Short mmCIF file of C-alpha atoms in Angstrom, two decimals:
data_model
loop_
_atom_site.label_atom_id
_atom_site.label_comp_id
_atom_site.label_asym_id
_atom_site.label_seq_id
_atom_site.Cartn_x
_atom_site.Cartn_y
_atom_site.Cartn_z
CA UNK A 1 54.54 11.32 67.92
CA UNK A 2 54.24 11.69 64.04
CA UNK A 3 51.02 10.83 62.67
CA UNK A 4 51.54 12.41 59.22
CA UNK A 5 50.05 10.25 56.53
CA UNK A 6 52.20 7.58 55.18
CA UNK A 7 52.42 6.93 51.34
CA UNK A 8 50.10 4.01 51.94
CA UNK A 9 47.55 6.19 53.60
CA UNK A 10 47.82 8.83 50.84
CA UNK A 11 47.16 6.24 48.20
CA UNK A 12 44.21 4.83 50.11
CA UNK A 13 42.78 8.35 50.50
CA UNK A 14 43.21 9.15 46.93
CA UNK A 15 41.56 5.79 45.85
CA UNK A 16 38.58 6.36 48.11
CA UNK A 17 38.10 9.91 46.90
CA UNK A 18 37.94 8.58 43.30
CA UNK A 19 35.62 5.79 44.25
CA UNK A 20 33.40 8.17 46.30
CA UNK A 21 33.05 10.81 43.55
CA UNK A 22 32.18 8.13 41.07
CA UNK A 23 29.84 5.97 43.26
CA UNK A 24 28.62 7.89 46.24
CA UNK A 25 28.51 11.74 45.81
CA UNK A 26 26.15 11.74 42.74
CA UNK A 27 23.49 9.95 44.99
CA UNK A 28 24.05 11.16 48.38
CA UNK A 29 20.86 13.45 48.64
CA UNK A 30 18.74 10.93 46.70
CA UNK A 31 19.56 8.26 48.97
CA UNK A 32 19.14 10.57 52.12
CA UNK A 33 15.62 11.67 51.09
CA UNK A 34 14.38 8.20 50.22
CA UNK A 35 16.12 6.58 53.24
CA UNK A 36 17.49 4.25 50.74
CA UNK A 37 20.06 1.80 51.76
CA UNK A 38 22.30 1.05 48.79
CA UNK A 39 23.30 -2.45 49.55
CA UNK A 40 24.96 -2.95 46.04
CA UNK A 41 27.36 -0.19 46.91
CA UNK A 42 28.92 -2.33 49.59
CA UNK A 43 29.64 -5.06 47.28
CA UNK A 44 31.65 -2.53 45.16
CA UNK A 45 33.35 -1.27 48.29
CA UNK A 46 34.35 -4.87 49.14
CA UNK A 47 35.95 -5.31 45.67
CA UNK A 48 38.50 -2.49 46.70
CA UNK A 49 39.03 -3.85 50.10
CA UNK A 50 36.87 -1.29 52.23
CA UNK A 51 34.71 -4.06 53.89
CA UNK A 52 37.61 -5.91 55.26
CA UNK A 53 40.17 -3.25 56.02
CA UNK A 54 41.64 -4.78 59.15
CA UNK A 55 40.90 -8.26 58.31
CA UNK A 56 44.04 -10.42 57.52
CA UNK A 57 44.58 -11.29 53.84
CA UNK A 58 44.24 -14.97 54.75
CA UNK A 59 40.55 -14.33 55.24
CA UNK A 60 40.16 -12.16 52.23
CA UNK A 61 40.62 -8.88 53.84
CA UNK A 62 43.07 -6.05 53.04
CA UNK A 63 45.28 -6.87 55.98
CA UNK A 64 45.81 -3.20 57.00
CA UNK A 65 46.11 -1.42 60.50
CA UNK A 66 44.03 0.94 62.35
CA UNK A 67 45.82 3.99 61.04
CA UNK A 68 44.72 3.12 57.50
CA UNK A 69 41.44 2.26 58.87
CA UNK A 70 40.83 5.69 60.35
CA UNK A 71 41.93 7.20 56.96
CA UNK A 72 39.45 5.00 55.06
CA UNK A 73 36.55 5.70 57.31
CA UNK A 74 37.11 9.48 57.50
CA UNK A 75 37.48 9.87 53.65
CA UNK A 76 34.16 8.04 53.10
CA UNK A 77 32.49 10.14 55.78
CA UNK A 78 33.60 13.30 54.25
CA UNK A 79 31.37 12.49 51.31
CA UNK A 80 28.49 10.60 53.11
CA UNK A 81 28.31 9.97 56.74
CA UNK A 82 25.66 7.29 56.33
CA UNK A 83 27.99 5.18 54.08
CA UNK A 84 30.88 5.73 56.54
CA UNK A 85 28.55 4.51 59.42
CA UNK A 86 27.56 1.43 57.66
CA UNK A 87 31.25 0.70 56.68
CA UNK A 88 32.21 1.26 60.24
CA UNK A 89 29.61 -1.14 61.76
CA UNK A 90 30.48 -3.82 59.37
CA UNK A 91 34.14 -3.68 59.88
CA UNK A 92 34.71 -2.94 63.50
CA UNK A 93 31.59 -4.49 65.21
CA UNK A 94 30.45 -7.51 63.28
CA UNK A 95 33.67 -8.48 61.52
CA UNK A 96 35.86 -7.27 64.27
CA UNK A 97 34.15 -9.29 66.94
CA UNK A 98 34.50 -12.61 64.87
CA UNK A 99 38.01 -11.72 64.16
CA UNK A 100 39.02 -11.35 67.89
CA UNK A 101 36.76 -13.93 69.57
CA UNK A 102 35.70 -16.33 66.76
CA UNK A 103 37.50 -19.61 66.40
CA UNK A 104 39.23 -20.72 63.32
CA UNK A 105 36.27 -22.53 61.68
CA UNK A 106 34.08 -19.40 62.35
CA UNK A 107 36.65 -17.03 60.90
CA UNK A 108 36.99 -19.00 57.85
CA UNK A 109 33.30 -19.54 57.25
CA UNK A 110 32.25 -15.88 57.93
CA UNK A 111 35.22 -13.49 57.50
CA UNK A 112 35.91 -14.66 53.97
CA UNK A 113 32.48 -13.40 52.88
CA UNK A 114 32.41 -10.39 55.03
CA UNK A 115 35.70 -8.99 54.20
CA UNK A 116 35.02 -9.20 50.40
CA UNK A 117 31.58 -7.60 50.71
CA UNK A 118 29.83 -10.75 49.50
CA UNK A 119 28.11 -10.54 52.95
CA UNK A 120 26.95 -7.55 55.02
CA UNK A 121 27.35 -7.93 58.81
CA UNK A 122 25.47 -6.62 61.68
CA UNK A 123 26.01 -6.58 65.64
CA UNK A 124 23.24 -6.67 68.18
CA UNK A 125 23.88 -5.41 71.82
CA UNK A 126 21.29 -2.67 72.40
CA UNK A 127 17.66 -3.31 73.39
CA UNK A 128 14.58 -1.05 73.61
CA UNK A 129 14.83 -0.85 77.42
CA UNK A 130 18.63 -1.20 77.85
CA UNK A 131 20.88 1.17 75.93
CA UNK A 132 23.79 2.09 78.09
CA UNK A 133 22.57 -0.41 80.77
CA UNK A 134 23.56 -3.28 78.62
CA UNK A 135 23.99 -5.70 81.77
CA UNK A 136 20.26 -5.71 82.26
CA UNK A 137 19.24 -7.04 78.85
CA UNK A 138 16.13 -8.93 78.43
CA UNK A 139 16.96 -10.93 75.15
CA UNK A 140 17.86 -14.43 76.42
CA UNK A 141 19.11 -17.83 75.16
CA UNK A 142 18.31 -21.03 77.00
CA UNK A 143 20.19 -24.26 76.30
CA UNK A 144 18.34 -27.14 74.70
CA UNK A 145 20.90 -30.03 74.25
CA UNK A 146 23.05 -29.08 71.30
CA UNK A 147 20.98 -25.97 70.49
CA UNK A 148 20.35 -22.55 72.13
CA UNK A 149 16.87 -20.98 71.87
CA UNK A 150 17.01 -17.10 71.71
CA UNK A 151 13.90 -15.09 72.52
CA UNK A 152 13.70 -11.17 72.56
CA UNK A 153 14.36 -8.02 70.63
CA UNK A 154 17.39 -5.98 69.81
CA UNK A 155 17.03 -2.29 68.73
CA UNK A 156 19.04 0.36 66.76
CA UNK A 157 20.71 -2.34 64.64
CA UNK A 158 22.80 -1.25 61.67
CA UNK A 159 21.92 -3.56 58.72
CA UNK A 160 19.26 -5.30 60.80
CA UNK A 161 17.34 -6.04 57.77
CA UNK A 162 19.91 -6.34 55.00
CA UNK A 163 22.73 -7.94 57.03
CA UNK A 164 23.45 -11.53 55.97
CA UNK A 165 24.76 -12.37 59.45
CA UNK A 166 24.70 -10.89 62.93
CA UNK A 167 26.75 -11.18 66.13
CA UNK A 168 24.23 -11.01 68.92
CA UNK A 169 24.95 -10.86 72.67
CA UNK A 170 22.21 -12.11 74.81
CA UNK A 171 21.54 -13.09 78.49
CA UNK A 172 22.34 -16.86 79.33
CA UNK A 173 22.71 -16.15 83.08
CA UNK A 174 21.23 -14.00 85.74
CA UNK A 175 19.98 -10.48 84.90
CA UNK A 176 22.36 -7.74 85.79
CA UNK A 177 25.35 -10.25 85.93
CA UNK A 178 28.14 -9.12 83.40
CA UNK A 179 29.26 -12.74 83.50
CA UNK A 180 25.84 -13.99 82.38
CA UNK A 181 25.86 -12.92 78.81
CA UNK A 182 27.07 -14.85 75.72
CA UNK A 183 27.56 -13.94 72.09
CA UNK A 184 26.29 -16.01 69.02
CA UNK A 185 26.55 -15.78 65.32
CA UNK A 186 23.12 -15.97 63.60
CA UNK A 187 22.67 -16.02 59.86
CA UNK A 188 19.77 -14.40 57.96
CA UNK A 189 17.08 -17.02 57.28
CA UNK A 190 17.53 -18.91 60.56
CA UNK A 191 13.94 -19.78 61.64
CA UNK A 192 12.57 -17.51 64.32
CA UNK A 193 15.00 -14.62 63.47
CA UNK A 194 13.50 -11.60 61.50
CA UNK A 195 13.95 -7.83 61.19
CA UNK A 196 11.45 -5.50 62.86
CA UNK A 197 10.69 -1.90 62.34
CA UNK A 198 13.05 0.46 60.48
CA UNK A 199 13.76 3.66 62.30
CA UNK A 200 12.90 7.02 60.69
CA UNK A 201 16.03 9.05 61.68
CA UNK A 202 17.16 12.73 61.70
CA UNK A 203 20.47 11.79 60.00
CA UNK A 204 22.45 8.86 58.55
CA UNK A 205 19.25 8.15 56.71
CA UNK A 206 21.02 6.00 53.99
CA UNK A 207 22.37 3.59 56.67
CA UNK A 208 19.69 1.16 57.64
CA UNK A 209 18.74 0.95 61.19
CA UNK A 210 16.15 -1.61 62.37
CA UNK A 211 14.99 -4.03 65.08
CA UNK A 212 15.98 -7.65 65.31
CA UNK A 213 13.33 -10.01 66.50
CA UNK A 214 14.07 -13.46 68.12
CA UNK A 215 11.08 -15.72 68.42
CA UNK A 216 12.36 -19.18 69.61
CA UNK A 217 15.16 -18.93 67.29
CA UNK A 218 17.35 -22.00 67.49
CA UNK A 219 21.16 -21.75 66.85
CA UNK A 220 23.54 -24.53 67.21
CA UNK A 221 26.07 -24.68 70.00
CA UNK A 222 28.81 -24.18 67.41
CA UNK A 223 27.45 -20.65 66.73
CA UNK A 224 28.69 -19.56 70.16
CA UNK A 225 31.82 -17.41 70.12
CA UNK A 226 34.16 -18.07 73.13
CA UNK A 227 32.68 -19.46 76.22
CA UNK A 228 29.30 -19.15 77.88
CA UNK A 229 29.25 -15.98 79.99
CA UNK A 230 31.97 -14.00 78.08
CA UNK A 231 29.77 -12.11 75.82
CA UNK A 232 29.68 -8.83 77.75
CA UNK A 233 33.39 -8.68 78.19
CA UNK A 234 33.80 -9.38 74.59
CA UNK A 235 31.40 -6.68 73.64
CA UNK A 236 33.30 -4.02 75.81
CA UNK A 237 36.50 -4.92 73.91
CA UNK A 238 34.83 -4.72 70.63
CA UNK A 239 33.49 -1.31 71.60
CA UNK A 240 37.00 -0.03 72.26
CA UNK A 241 37.74 -0.52 68.58
CA UNK A 242 34.30 0.55 67.55
CA UNK A 243 34.84 3.91 69.21
CA UNK A 244 37.79 4.56 67.08
CA UNK A 245 35.42 4.02 64.03
CA UNK A 246 32.95 6.56 65.35
CA UNK A 247 35.84 9.03 66.07
CA UNK A 248 37.02 8.50 62.51
CA UNK A 249 33.37 8.97 61.11
CA UNK A 250 32.97 12.14 63.18
CA UNK A 251 36.44 13.37 61.92
CA UNK A 252 35.34 12.83 58.34
CA UNK A 253 32.00 14.60 58.88
CA UNK A 254 33.97 17.51 60.52
CA UNK A 255 36.41 17.70 57.69
CA UNK A 256 33.66 17.65 55.05
CA UNK A 257 31.80 20.57 56.74
CA UNK A 258 35.02 22.50 57.23
CA UNK A 259 36.18 22.20 53.61
CA UNK A 260 32.70 23.05 52.24
CA UNK A 261 32.80 26.14 54.54
CA UNK A 262 36.26 27.28 53.46
CA UNK A 263 35.14 26.99 49.73
CA UNK A 264 31.86 28.86 50.29
CA UNK A 265 33.46 31.52 52.43
CA UNK A 266 35.97 32.49 49.58
CA UNK A 267 33.23 32.50 46.88
CA UNK A 268 30.37 34.32 48.84
CA UNK A 269 30.72 38.10 48.69
CA UNK A 270 29.26 40.69 50.97
CA UNK A 271 29.96 44.35 51.19
CA UNK A 272 32.36 43.99 48.26
CA UNK A 273 34.57 41.23 49.59
CA UNK A 274 34.59 37.48 50.27
CA UNK A 275 33.13 36.73 53.79
CA UNK A 276 36.24 34.81 54.55
CA UNK A 277 37.98 38.30 55.07
CA UNK A 278 35.47 39.08 57.78
CA UNK A 279 36.84 38.37 61.36
CA UNK A 280 33.64 36.75 62.56
CA UNK A 281 33.89 34.06 59.70
CA UNK A 282 37.65 33.70 59.72
CA UNK A 283 37.72 33.04 63.48
CA UNK A 284 35.01 30.35 62.95
CA UNK A 285 37.24 28.73 60.34
CA UNK A 286 40.27 29.02 62.80
CA UNK A 287 38.31 27.26 65.52
CA UNK A 288 37.12 24.49 63.23
CA UNK A 289 40.53 23.82 61.83
CA UNK A 290 41.97 23.60 65.42
CA UNK A 291 39.32 21.23 66.64
CA UNK A 292 39.91 18.94 63.51
CA UNK A 293 43.57 18.89 64.23
CA UNK A 294 42.93 17.87 67.80
CA UNK A 295 40.41 15.30 67.04
CA UNK A 296 42.55 13.73 64.30
CA UNK A 297 45.51 13.57 66.85
CA UNK A 298 43.39 11.82 69.37
CA UNK A 299 42.01 9.41 67.03
CA UNK A 300 45.33 8.44 65.46
CA UNK A 301 46.82 8.07 69.03
CA UNK A 302 44.09 5.63 69.73
CA UNK A 303 44.59 3.70 66.51
CA UNK A 304 48.17 3.53 67.11
CA UNK A 305 47.73 2.11 70.51
CA UNK A 306 45.38 -0.45 68.92
CA UNK A 307 47.82 -1.38 66.32
CA UNK A 308 50.42 -2.15 68.94
CA UNK A 309 48.03 -4.35 70.92
CA UNK A 310 47.93 -2.11 73.86
CA UNK A 311 44.83 -1.24 75.99
CA UNK A 312 42.88 1.42 74.13
CA UNK A 313 39.77 1.97 76.35
CA UNK A 314 40.71 5.45 77.65
CA UNK A 315 42.01 6.75 74.49
CA UNK A 316 39.26 5.35 72.18
CA UNK A 317 36.69 6.89 74.59
CA UNK A 318 38.60 10.21 74.45
CA UNK A 319 38.85 10.17 70.77
CA UNK A 320 35.23 9.21 70.36
CA UNK A 321 34.02 11.85 72.89
CA UNK A 322 36.16 14.74 71.56
CA UNK A 323 35.72 13.96 67.78
CA UNK A 324 32.12 13.60 67.97
CA UNK A 325 31.34 16.94 69.94
CA UNK A 326 33.65 18.63 67.70
CA UNK A 327 31.81 17.39 64.58
CA UNK A 328 28.56 18.76 66.05
CA UNK A 329 30.15 22.20 66.77
CA UNK A 330 31.94 22.31 63.41
CA UNK A 331 28.82 21.39 61.41
CA UNK A 332 26.79 23.94 63.38
CA UNK A 333 29.28 26.64 62.47
CA UNK A 334 29.29 25.49 58.86
CA UNK A 335 25.52 26.10 58.70
CA UNK A 336 26.00 29.47 60.34
CA UNK A 337 28.77 30.45 57.68
CA UNK A 338 26.45 29.46 54.86
CA UNK A 339 23.55 31.50 56.29
CA UNK A 340 20.16 30.97 54.84
CA UNK A 341 21.63 28.57 52.16
CA UNK A 342 23.03 26.39 54.90
CA UNK A 343 19.54 25.59 56.05
CA UNK A 344 18.48 24.30 52.58
CA UNK A 345 19.12 20.83 50.99
CA UNK A 346 20.60 22.49 47.98
CA UNK A 347 23.93 22.85 49.89
CA UNK A 348 25.83 20.07 51.70
CA UNK A 349 26.28 21.48 55.23
CA UNK A 350 22.81 20.73 56.53
CA UNK A 351 23.41 16.98 56.01
CA UNK A 352 26.64 17.06 57.84
CA UNK A 353 24.78 18.93 60.64
CA UNK A 354 22.16 16.21 60.88
CA UNK A 355 24.64 13.25 60.44
CA UNK A 356 27.01 14.69 63.15
CA UNK A 357 24.66 14.25 65.94
CA UNK A 358 24.51 10.52 65.76
CA UNK A 359 28.17 10.38 66.59
CA UNK A 360 27.68 11.62 70.01
CA UNK A 361 25.05 8.87 70.74
CA UNK A 362 26.02 5.74 68.87
CA UNK A 363 28.32 3.12 70.55
CA UNK A 364 28.06 4.91 73.89
CA UNK A 365 26.86 8.58 74.54
CA UNK A 366 29.21 11.38 75.37
CA UNK A 367 28.17 11.08 78.94
CA UNK A 368 29.09 7.32 78.88
CA UNK A 369 32.43 8.16 77.36
CA UNK A 370 33.08 10.56 80.12
CA UNK A 371 32.27 7.77 82.79
CA UNK A 372 34.81 5.64 80.87
CA UNK A 373 37.52 8.13 80.79
CA UNK A 374 37.10 9.05 84.41
CA UNK A 375 37.00 5.39 85.53
CA UNK A 376 40.22 4.77 83.59
CA UNK A 377 42.08 7.63 84.90
CA UNK A 378 41.03 7.14 88.49
CA UNK A 379 42.33 3.58 88.34
CA UNK A 380 45.85 4.93 87.74
CA UNK A 381 45.83 7.32 90.69
#
């Protein structure tokens, strides 16, 4: 299958590179060091369509497909993984959930603001005691006439503090019952809804990650997406698309680390010649390039299936698993190629190294991806 970039993808990539060089690269280390979340940047990104890449034009989005989306995420991540992560969470999780499962009133109310970057979106599934074990969540919602009262905590939420709206999945039935969870849309400022602790992270430090706290938070029944009890199934489908996002994020980080390594290896001289001419270095570059090619093919295959409306569970998990682990290996080799300089913040690869690790954890660990892949292939036997 031919996944060579279309003219449209090339134009998108070039536009993002120009935007990134002007608005992101000059501030990358400043934001990282300060753990500063540049909320204003995302409004600018919304102006060029990056906050609603896959949202139809009727709701203010760019109306593009997943192949273009992969291109957009990876190009941003080549410059800064944090910004790529926030863009991915906004697009595929919050906006993506509303697009796929919201009713027309909800789509018109929220997507028109999310797709343009006027509002920033968050998505809440994970809890302090239930990461991969989402079916045993403790955050609950209890019916009170026309309202639902939510109590509990969500953790590791991208844009938990700065987000204007969150899609949250809570337990409305028996603990452990995957048919006992429901999704709600909750706006910032709703009484009883607040952000908790901000996490102090190894990498992705310019992407805000906080707790969400619900203390007798009352939301109207019209805030429910789909029917009562459908939340878990919705979340699993949303994660199928979200894993394509993380694969794209990992791909961009890997490409950034690789390109920096190639450039440095041609400039750095030892024993009278560029270190790129030494087999030890050239073989690393060969391995890096091969892994990037494989990761890109897997990611594009998953994106193509998503575009065609086919089931993507197995292939999105494969893409996410392989691309994220490859990004860690590639960024590790990049630090090695840079030697002592690779261990300093004066050169870019240490940040790629720190940022890459999140890709093997977020939206399902590598171990969970293996479980998903194994389950899918065994179903076909």
